[in-house]
Tab-separated table of C-alpha atoms in Angstrom:
chain	number	residue	atom	x	y	z
A	1	MET	CA	14.409	15.181	2.982
A	2	ARG	CA	14.211	18.184	5.305
A	3	ASP	CA	10.458	18.364	4.745
A	4	MET	CA	10.122	14.721	5.792
A	5	GLN	CA	12.237	15.331	8.891
A	6	LYS	CA	10.072	18.338	9.808
A	7	GLU	CA	6.862	16.379	9.234
A	8	VAL	CA	8.046	13.546	11.492
A	9	ASP	CA	9.221	16.043	14.118
A	10	ASN	CA	5.832	17.794	14.084
A	11	TYR	CA	4.144	14.435	14.594
A	12	ILE	CA	6.429	13.299	17.444
A	13	SER	CA	6.383	16.726	19.122
A	14	GLN	CA	2.679	16.445	19.923
A	15	PHE	CA	3.387	13.685	22.464
A	16	LYS	CA	4.830	14.185	25.961
A	17	GLU	CA	7.065	11.136	25.512
A	18	GLY	CA	8.829	12.642	22.502
A	19	TYR	CA	11.536	10.606	20.813
A	20	PHE	CA	12.668	7.310	22.299
A	21	SER	CA	16.293	6.982	23.306
A	22	PRO	CA	18.785	6.311	20.490
A	23	LEU	CA	19.309	2.778	21.789
A	24	ALA	CA	15.570	2.061	21.813
A	25	MET	CA	15.257	3.454	18.290
A	26	MET	CA	18.180	1.336	17.125
A	27	ALA	CA	16.355	-1.715	18.468
A	28	ARG	CA	13.191	-0.583	16.691
A	29	LEU	CA	15.091	0.036	13.457
A	30	THR	CA	16.520	-3.479	13.690
A	31	GLU	CA	13.013	-4.841	14.227
A	32	GLU	CA	11.684	-2.965	11.197
A	33	LEU	CA	14.608	-4.156	9.052
A	34	GLY	CA	13.768	-7.707	10.093
A	35	GLU	CA	10.169	-7.199	8.963
A	36	LEU	CA	11.419	-5.806	5.645
A	37	ALA	CA	13.741	-8.789	5.233
A	38	ARG	CA	10.838	-11.136	5.906
A	39	GLU	CA	8.681	-9.514	3.225
A	40	ILE	CA	11.513	-9.591	0.677
A	41	ASN	CA	12.082	-13.250	1.504
A	42	HIS	CA	8.370	-13.952	0.906
A	43	TYR	CA	8.373	-12.203	-2.468
A	44	TYR	CA	11.817	-13.139	-3.785
A	45	GLY	CA	13.065	-15.970	-1.623
A	46	GLU	CA	12.246	-19.579	-1.088
A	47	LYS	CA	10.013	-19.055	1.971
A	48	PRO	CA	6.401	-18.483	0.959
A	49	LYS	CA	4.077	-16.643	3.308
A	50	LYS	CA	1.834	-18.759	5.523
A	51	SER	CA	-1.882	-18.424	4.833
A	52	THR	CA	-2.348	-17.209	8.428
A	53	GLU	CA	0.204	-14.377	8.095
A	54	GLU	CA	-0.953	-10.777	7.725
A	55	GLU	CA	-0.559	-9.309	4.253
A	56	LYS	CA	2.069	-6.558	4.206
A	57	THR	CA	4.042	-5.000	1.400
A	58	ILE	CA	7.693	-4.218	0.865
A	59	GLU	CA	6.651	-0.593	0.340
A	60	GLU	CA	4.963	-0.490	3.748
A	61	GLU	CA	7.976	-2.030	5.475
A	62	LEU	CA	10.383	0.377	3.732
A	63	GLY	CA	8.168	3.217	4.957
A	64	ASP	CA	8.468	1.926	8.526
A	65	VAL	CA	12.267	1.740	8.211
A	66	LEU	CA	12.374	5.283	6.812
A	67	PHE	CA	10.174	6.651	9.618
A	68	VAL	CA	12.333	5.159	12.357
A	69	ALA	CA	15.551	6.270	10.624
A	70	ILE	CA	14.153	9.820	10.477
A	71	CYS	CA	13.184	9.645	14.156
A	72	LEU	CA	16.713	8.537	15.041
A	73	ALA	CA	18.271	11.313	12.971
A	74	ASN	CA	15.950	13.936	14.444
A	75	SER	CA	16.662	12.859	17.991
A	76	LEU	CA	20.402	13.212	17.329
A	77	ASP	CA	20.038	16.543	15.452
A	78	ILE	CA	21.334	15.003	12.223
A	79	ASP	CA	20.281	16.666	8.980
A	80	LEU	CA	19.602	13.743	6.650
A	81	GLN	CA	19.934	15.952	3.553
A	82	THR	CA	23.491	16.779	4.606
A	83	ALA	CA	24.159	13.109	5.406
A	84	HIS	CA	22.796	12.119	1.988
A	85	ASP	CA	24.897	14.736	0.215
A	86	GLN	CA	28.029	13.544	2.037
A	87	VAL	CA	27.477	9.905	1.129
A	88	MET	CA	26.735	10.755	-2.506
A	89	THR	CA	29.974	12.753	-2.694
A	90	LYS	CA	31.794	9.747	-1.269
A	91	PHE	CA	30.306	7.397	-3.862
A	92	GLN	CA	30.925	9.842	-6.709
A	93	THR	CA	34.596	10.239	-5.760
A	94	ARG	CA	35.950	7.204	-3.928
A	95	ASP	CA	33.819	4.675	-5.813
A	96	LYS	CA	33.474	6.501	-9.156
A	97	ASP	CA	35.365	3.791	-11.080
A	98	ARG	CA	34.276	0.809	-9.012
A	99	TRP	CA	31.421	-0.332	-11.249
A	100	THR	CA	31.088	-0.695	-15.011
A	101	LYS	CA	29.110	2.227	-16.379
A	102	ILE	CA	26.437	1.460	-18.960
A	103	GLU	CA	28.028	3.694	-21.599
A	104	GLU	CA	31.405	1.930	-21.150
A	105	GLU	CA	29.760	-1.447	-21.656
A	106	GLN	CA	28.293	-0.422	-25.037
A	107	GLN	CA	31.651	0.525	-26.582
């Protein structure tokens, strides 16, 4: 994760404009999530893609979401590895018995 954050920072750092404001990036993240939702709806929902619409993939849209999320984290000096570790600890403690584990189901 840290390598990805560094790679994105190296890319953004070459431009005078640098990172957009957190509010602008939140708007961009929302836009990218909308594009991801649209692609998922085309593949798994009831709304087929129009023949005139550009072909995009869920993978591409997830990549866009990830890039903007990394930009937002970088601009706020948030280490995403630390954030990930914290959320995994939360799920492994608070929610450890919330779901049926596969091995429990087989008994």
